[in-house]
């Protein structure tokens, strides 16, 4: 039995994101993600007016009368949300944590997919695979995904993007639209990302908080790494310390984004406490113009 308060919270995020889907995303989604193209369906006897370029010459030769090929548009997509739930997602120094932002984003993407009659699945990962839900359709399925995004209690605390991508490559046989949602506090995942990039349509979504970019001057503070448990004391009154802190983040971000550029992946950057619809709207519009 799902607790009443949990049901209320799931319904609230469903209603809030449903409004955003109706207002901004549904049309963009349909235009940005075209499906797998045109697929062969069957042959039938030639009729006056048929395009002679569709004649199936092999069947025609065997039957002594002309046959044409019929095709259909394969619109249905399979969408996978590959979501990082590592300890660093608990950070939040504005109106929401990264974990709360991820839940809202996941709900928004899942409902956009379902509204366009696409299937959507969910894989939650840390340094291992926490939950893997196959892609399906339907509003009840979306509610299950939202529940897991909000209330899953992960066993692991670290981040292993490589392992998550290898799992994706094993279980997703069809070409899939994959939203890889993470703060990417990890390394050594380039080879797995290359393989996934060849098989699937990968869209990296980088989640971050402003305090990861710069440390304010608040004197001596104790900081704990949510993924390793390590505790350090930092004197934020020192300009040198603040500059080193910012430089470490800059170098990590630059290396990550350079990797995406090498693989011709276009990331979406989302900050806690900020609007997520406009960056998605902008990304879908840019993607549509490239197709």
CSV table of C-alpha atoms in Angstrom, one decimal:
chain,number,residue,atom,x,y,z
A,1,UNK,CA,0.0,0.0,0.0
A,2,UNK,CA,1.4,3.4,-1.1
A,3,UNK,CA,1.2,6.0,1.8
A,4,UNK,CA,-1.4,8.7,1.2
A,5,UNK,CA,1.3,11.5,1.4
A,6,UNK,CA,3.3,9.8,-1.2
A,7,UNK,CA,0.3,9.6,-3.5
A,8,UNK,CA,-0.4,13.3,-3.0
A,9,UNK,CA,3.2,14.2,-3.9
A,10,UNK,CA,3.2,12.0,-7.0
A,11,UNK,CA,-0.1,13.6,-8.1
A,12,UNK,CA,1.2,17.1,-7.5
A,13,UNK,CA,4.3,16.6,-9.6
A,14,UNK,CA,2.1,14.9,-12.3
A,15,UNK,CA,-0.2,17.9,-12.4
A,16,UNK,CA,2.6,20.4,-12.4
A,17,UNK,CA,4.5,18.7,-15.2
A,18,UNK,CA,1.4,17.9,-17.2
A,19,UNK,CA,0.7,21.6,-17.5
A,20,UNK,CA,4.2,22.2,-18.8
A,21,UNK,CA,3.9,19.3,-21.3
A,22,UNK,CA,0.7,20.7,-22.7
A,23,UNK,CA,2.0,24.3,-22.9
A,24,UNK,CA,5.5,23.9,-24.2
A,25,UNK,CA,6.8,20.4,-25.0
A,26,UNK,CA,4.4,18.2,-26.8
A,27,UNK,CA,4.8,19.7,-30.3
A,28,UNK,CA,8.5,20.2,-29.9
A,29,UNK,CA,8.9,16.6,-28.9
A,30,UNK,CA,7.1,15.3,-31.9
A,31,UNK,CA,9.2,17.4,-34.2
A,32,UNK,CA,12.5,16.7,-32.6
A,33,UNK,CA,12.1,12.9,-32.4
A,34,UNK,CA,11.0,11.6,-35.7
A,35,UNK,CA,10.9,7.8,-35.0
A,36,UNK,CA,12.8,5.2,-37.0
A,37,UNK,CA,11.7,6.3,-40.4
A,38,UNK,CA,10.0,4.3,-43.2
A,39,UNK,CA,9.7,0.5,-42.9
A,40,UNK,CA,8.6,-2.1,-45.4
A,41,UNK,CA,5.1,-3.6,-44.7
A,42,UNK,CA,3.9,-5.8,-47.5
A,43,UNK,CA,3.5,-6.3,-51.3
A,44,UNK,CA,0.3,-6.2,-53.3
A,45,UNK,CA,-0.6,-6.3,-57.0
A,46,UNK,CA,0.1,-3.2,-59.0
A,47,UNK,CA,-2.9,-0.8,-59.5
A,48,UNK,CA,-3.2,1.9,-62.1
A,49,UNK,CA,-1.8,5.1,-60.6
A,50,UNK,CA,0.9,3.4,-58.4
A,51,UNK,CA,4.4,4.8,-58.6
A,52,UNK,CA,6.4,2.5,-60.9
A,53,UNK,CA,9.4,3.1,-58.6
A,54,UNK,CA,7.7,1.0,-55.9
A,55,UNK,CA,7.5,-2.1,-58.1
A,56,UNK,CA,9.1,-5.2,-56.5
A,57,UNK,CA,10.9,-6.7,-59.4
A,58,UNK,CA,11.7,-10.0,-57.7
A,59,UNK,CA,8.1,-10.8,-56.8
A,60,UNK,CA,6.9,-9.5,-60.2
A,61,UNK,CA,9.3,-11.9,-62.0
A,62,UNK,CA,8.1,-14.9,-60.0
A,63,UNK,CA,4.4,-14.2,-60.4
A,64,UNK,CA,4.3,-12.9,-64.0
A,65,UNK,CA,2.3,-9.9,-62.9
A,66,UNK,CA,3.5,-6.6,-61.4
A,67,UNK,CA,3.6,-6.2,-57.6
A,68,UNK,CA,4.5,-3.0,-55.6
A,69,UNK,CA,6.0,-2.6,-52.2
A,70,UNK,CA,4.0,-0.9,-49.4
A,71,UNK,CA,5.7,1.0,-46.6
A,72,UNK,CA,4.6,2.6,-43.4
A,73,UNK,CA,6.1,5.2,-41.2
A,74,UNK,CA,7.5,3.8,-38.0
A,75,UNK,CA,6.7,6.7,-35.6
A,76,UNK,CA,6.8,4.9,-32.2
A,77,UNK,CA,9.9,5.6,-30.2
A,78,UNK,CA,11.5,3.9,-27.3
A,79,UNK,CA,12.7,6.3,-24.7
A,80,UNK,CA,15.0,5.4,-21.7
A,81,UNK,CA,15.7,7.7,-18.7
A,82,UNK,CA,19.1,6.7,-17.4
A,83,UNK,CA,19.2,8.5,-14.1
A,84,UNK,CA,22.1,9.0,-11.6
A,85,UNK,CA,20.9,8.7,-8.0
A,86,UNK,CA,24.4,8.9,-6.4
A,87,UNK,CA,25.0,10.7,-3.1
A,88,UNK,CA,26.0,13.9,-4.8
A,89,UNK,CA,22.4,14.3,-6.0
A,90,UNK,CA,21.4,15.3,-2.4
A,91,UNK,CA,23.1,18.6,-2.8
A,92,UNK,CA,20.9,21.6,-3.0
A,93,UNK,CA,21.7,25.2,-1.9
A,94,UNK,CA,18.7,26.9,-3.5
A,95,UNK,CA,15.0,26.0,-3.5
A,96,UNK,CA,15.6,22.3,-4.5
A,97,UNK,CA,18.1,19.6,-4.4
A,98,UNK,CA,19.6,18.0,-7.5
A,99,UNK,CA,17.6,14.9,-6.7
A,100,UNK,CA,14.3,16.9,-6.7
A,101,UNK,CA,15.3,18.5,-10.0
A,102,UNK,CA,16.0,15.1,-11.5
A,103,UNK,CA,12.5,13.9,-10.4
A,104,UNK,CA,10.8,16.8,-11.9
A,105,UNK,CA,12.8,16.5,-15.1
A,106,UNK,CA,12.2,12.7,-15.3
A,107,UNK,CA,8.4,13.2,-14.9
A,108,UNK,CA,8.4,15.9,-17.6
A,109,UNK,CA,10.2,13.8,-20.1
A,110,UNK,CA,8.2,10.6,-19.3
A,111,UNK,CA,4.9,12.4,-19.7
A,112,UNK,CA,6.1,14.1,-23.0
A,113,UNK,CA,6.9,10.7,-24.4
A,114,UNK,CA,3.6,9.1,-23.3
A,115,UNK,CA,1.6,12.0,-24.7
A,116,UNK,CA,3.2,11.3,-28.1
A,117,UNK,CA,2.4,7.6,-27.9
A,118,UNK,CA,6.1,6.6,-27.3
A,119,UNK,CA,7.2,4.0,-24.8
A,120,UNK,CA,9.4,5.1,-21.9
A,121,UNK,CA,11.6,3.2,-19.4
A,122,UNK,CA,13.7,4.1,-16.4
A,123,UNK,CA,17.0,2.9,-15.1
A,124,UNK,CA,18.3,4.3,-11.8
A,125,UNK,CA,22.0,3.9,-11.1
A,126,UNK,CA,24.7,4.7,-8.6
A,127,UNK,CA,27.9,2.7,-8.6
A,128,UNK,CA,25.5,-0.2,-9.5
A,129,UNK,CA,22.1,-0.6,-11.1
A,130,UNK,CA,19.4,0.2,-8.5
A,131,UNK,CA,16.2,-0.2,-10.5
A,132,UNK,CA,15.6,-1.1,-14.2
A,133,UNK,CA,12.0,-0.7,-15.5
A,134,UNK,CA,11.4,-1.7,-19.2
A,135,UNK,CA,9.9,0.8,-21.6
A,136,UNK,CA,6.1,0.8,-21.7
A,137,UNK,CA,3.2,3.1,-22.4
A,138,UNK,CA,0.3,4.4,-20.3
A,139,UNK,CA,-0.4,6.9,-17.5
A,140,UNK,CA,-0.2,4.2,-14.7
A,141,UNK,CA,3.3,3.3,-16.0
A,142,UNK,CA,4.3,7.0,-15.8
A,143,UNK,CA,3.0,7.2,-12.2
A,144,UNK,CA,5.2,4.3,-11.3
A,145,UNK,CA,8.3,6.0,-12.9
A,146,UNK,CA,7.5,9.2,-10.9
A,147,UNK,CA,7.2,7.2,-7.7
A,148,UNK,CA,10.6,5.6,-8.2
A,149,UNK,CA,12.2,8.9,-9.1
A,150,UNK,CA,10.9,10.4,-5.9
A,151,UNK,CA,11.2,7.6,-3.4
A,152,UNK,CA,13.8,5.1,-4.5
A,153,UNK,CA,16.3,4.6,-1.6
A,154,UNK,CA,19.5,3.6,-3.4
A,155,UNK,CA,21.9,1.1,-1.9
A,156,UNK,CA,25.0,2.6,-3.5
A,157,UNK,CA,26.4,6.1,-3.0
A,158,UNK,CA,29.0,6.4,-5.7
A,159,UNK,CA,28.7,7.1,-9.5
A,160,UNK,CA,29.5,4.6,-12.2
A,161,UNK,CA,28.4,6.0,-15.5
A,162,UNK,CA,30.4,3.3,-17.4
A,163,UNK,CA,28.5,0.5,-15.7
A,164,UNK,CA,25.1,2.2,-16.4
A,165,UNK,CA,25.9,2.6,-20.1
A,166,UNK,CA,27.1,-1.0,-20.4
A,167,UNK,CA,23.9,-2.1,-18.8
A,168,UNK,CA,22.0,0.0,-21.3
A,169,UNK,CA,23.9,-1.6,-24.2
A,170,UNK,CA,23.1,-5.1,-23.0
A,171,UNK,CA,19.4,-4.7,-22.4
A,172,UNK,CA,18.3,-2.2,-25.1
A,173,UNK,CA,18.5,-4.0,-28.4
A,174,UNK,CA,16.5,-1.5,-30.5
A,175,UNK,CA,17.7,2.0,-31.1
A,176,UNK,CA,16.5,4.1,-28.2
A,177,UNK,CA,16.4,7.7,-27.3
A,178,UNK,CA,18.4,7.9,-24.1
A,179,UNK,CA,18.4,10.8,-21.6
A,180,UNK,CA,21.5,10.3,-19.6
A,181,UNK,CA,20.8,12.4,-16.5
A,182,UNK,CA,23.7,12.9,-14.1
A,183,UNK,CA,26.0,15.5,-12.5
A,184,UNK,CA,28.8,13.4,-14.1
A,185,UNK,CA,31.0,13.3,-10.9
A,186,UNK,CA,32.8,10.4,-12.6
A,187,UNK,CA,35.4,9.5,-15.2
A,188,UNK,CA,36.6,6.6,-17.3
A,189,UNK,CA,33.3,6.2,-19.1
A,190,UNK,CA,34.4,7.4,-22.6
A,191,UNK,CA,34.6,3.9,-24.2
A,192,UNK,CA,31.2,2.9,-23.0
A,193,UNK,CA,29.7,6.2,-24.1
A,194,UNK,CA,31.2,5.7,-27.6
A,195,UNK,CA,29.6,2.3,-27.9
A,196,UNK,CA,26.2,3.6,-26.7
A,197,UNK,CA,26.5,6.6,-29.1
A,198,UNK,CA,26.7,4.2,-32.1
A,199,UNK,CA,23.7,2.2,-31.0
A,200,UNK,CA,21.4,4.8,-29.5
A,201,UNK,CA,20.4,8.5,-29.6
A,202,UNK,CA,22.2,9.7,-26.4
A,203,UNK,CA,21.3,13.1,-24.9
A,204,UNK,CA,23.4,14.0,-21.9
A,205,UNK,CA,21.6,16.1,-19.3
A,206,UNK,CA,24.1,17.8,-16.8
A,207,UNK,CA,22.6,18.6,-13.4
A,208,UNK,CA,24.5,21.1,-11.2
A,209,UNK,CA,24.1,23.4,-8.3
A,210,UNK,CA,25.7,26.9,-8.1
A,211,UNK,CA,27.7,26.0,-5.0
A,212,UNK,CA,29.6,23.4,-7.1
A,213,UNK,CA,30.9,26.2,-9.3
A,214,UNK,CA,32.0,28.7,-6.6
A,215,UNK,CA,32.4,28.7,-2.9
A,216,UNK,CA,31.1,31.7,-0.9
A,217,UNK,CA,33.2,33.3,1.8
A,218,UNK,CA,31.7,31.9,5.0
A,219,UNK,CA,34.8,31.2,7.0
A,220,UNK,CA,35.8,27.7,8.2
A,221,UNK,CA,33.4,24.9,7.0
A,222,UNK,CA,33.4,21.2,7.2
A,223,UNK,CA,32.5,19.5,3.9
A,224,UNK,CA,31.5,15.8,3.5
A,225,UNK,CA,31.7,14.0,0.3
A,226,UNK,CA,28.2,12.3,-0.1
A,227,UNK,CA,29.6,9.6,-2.2
A,228,UNK,CA,32.7,8.6,-0.3
A,229,UNK,CA,32.0,9.9,3.2
A,230,UNK,CA,35.3,11.8,3.3
A,231,UNK,CA,35.2,14.9,5.5
A,232,UNK,CA,37.5,17.9,5.0
A,233,UNK,CA,37.8,21.3,6.6
A,234,UNK,CA,38.0,24.3,4.2
A,235,UNK,CA,38.8,27.9,5.0
A,236,UNK,CA,36.6,29.7,2.6
A,237,UNK,CA,37.9,33.0,3.8
A,238,UNK,CA,41.0,32.3,1.8
A,239,UNK,CA,40.8,33.7,-1.7
A,240,UNK,CA,43.3,31.1,-2.9
A,241,UNK,CA,41.1,28.2,-1.6
A,242,UNK,CA,38.1,29.6,-3.3
A,243,UNK,CA,40.0,30.1,-6.6
A,244,UNK,CA,41.3,26.5,-6.4
A,245,UNK,CA,37.8,25.2,-5.7
A,246,UNK,CA,36.4,27.0,-8.7
A,247,UNK,CA,39.3,25.9,-10.9
A,248,UNK,CA,38.8,22.3,-10.1
A,249,UNK,CA,35.2,22.5,-11.1
A,250,UNK,CA,36.1,24.4,-14.3
A,251,UNK,CA,38.6,21.8,-15.3
A,252,UNK,CA,36.2,18.9,-14.7
A,253,UNK,CA,33.4,20.6,-16.6
A,254,UNK,CA,35.7,21.4,-19.5
A,255,UNK,CA,36.9,17.8,-19.8
A,256,UNK,CA,33.4,16.5,-19.7
A,257,UNK,CA,32.1,18.9,-22.3
A,258,UNK,CA,35.1,18.3,-24.5
A,259,UNK,CA,34.3,14.6,-24.4
A,260,UNK,CA,30.7,15.3,-25.5
A,261,UNK,CA,32.0,17.5,-28.4
A,262,UNK,CA,34.3,14.8,-29.6
A,263,UNK,CA,31.4,12.3,-29.7
A,264,UNK,CA,29.1,14.9,-31.3
A,265,UNK,CA,26.7,14.9,-28.4
A,266,UNK,CA,24.8,18.0,-27.4
A,267,UNK,CA,24.3,18.2,-23.7
A,268,UNK,CA,21.5,20.0,-21.8
A,269,UNK,CA,22.7,21.9,-18.7
A,270,UNK,CA,20.1,22.3,-15.9
A,271,UNK,CA,20.7,24.2,-12.6
A,272,UNK,CA,18.8,23.6,-9.3
A,273,UNK,CA,16.2,26.2,-8.5
A,274,UNK,CA,16.0,27.4,-12.2
A,275,UNK,CA,13.4,26.8,-14.9
A,276,UNK,CA,13.9,23.6,-16.7
A,277,UNK,CA,11.3,24.1,-19.5
A,278,UNK,CA,13.1,26.8,-21.4
A,279,UNK,CA,16.4,24.9,-21.8
A,280,UNK,CA,14.4,21.8,-23.0
A,281,UNK,CA,12.4,23.9,-25.3
A,282,UNK,CA,15.5,25.5,-26.8
A,283,UNK,CA,17.2,22.1,-27.1
A,284,UNK,CA,14.2,20.5,-28.9
A,285,UNK,CA,14.0,23.5,-31.3
A,286,UNK,CA,17.7,23.3,-32.1
A,287,UNK,CA,17.4,19.5,-32.6
A,288,UNK,CA,14.4,20.0,-34.9
A,289,UNK,CA,16.4,22.4,-37.1
A,290,UNK,CA,19.2,19.9,-37.5
A,291,UNK,CA,16.9,17.1,-38.7
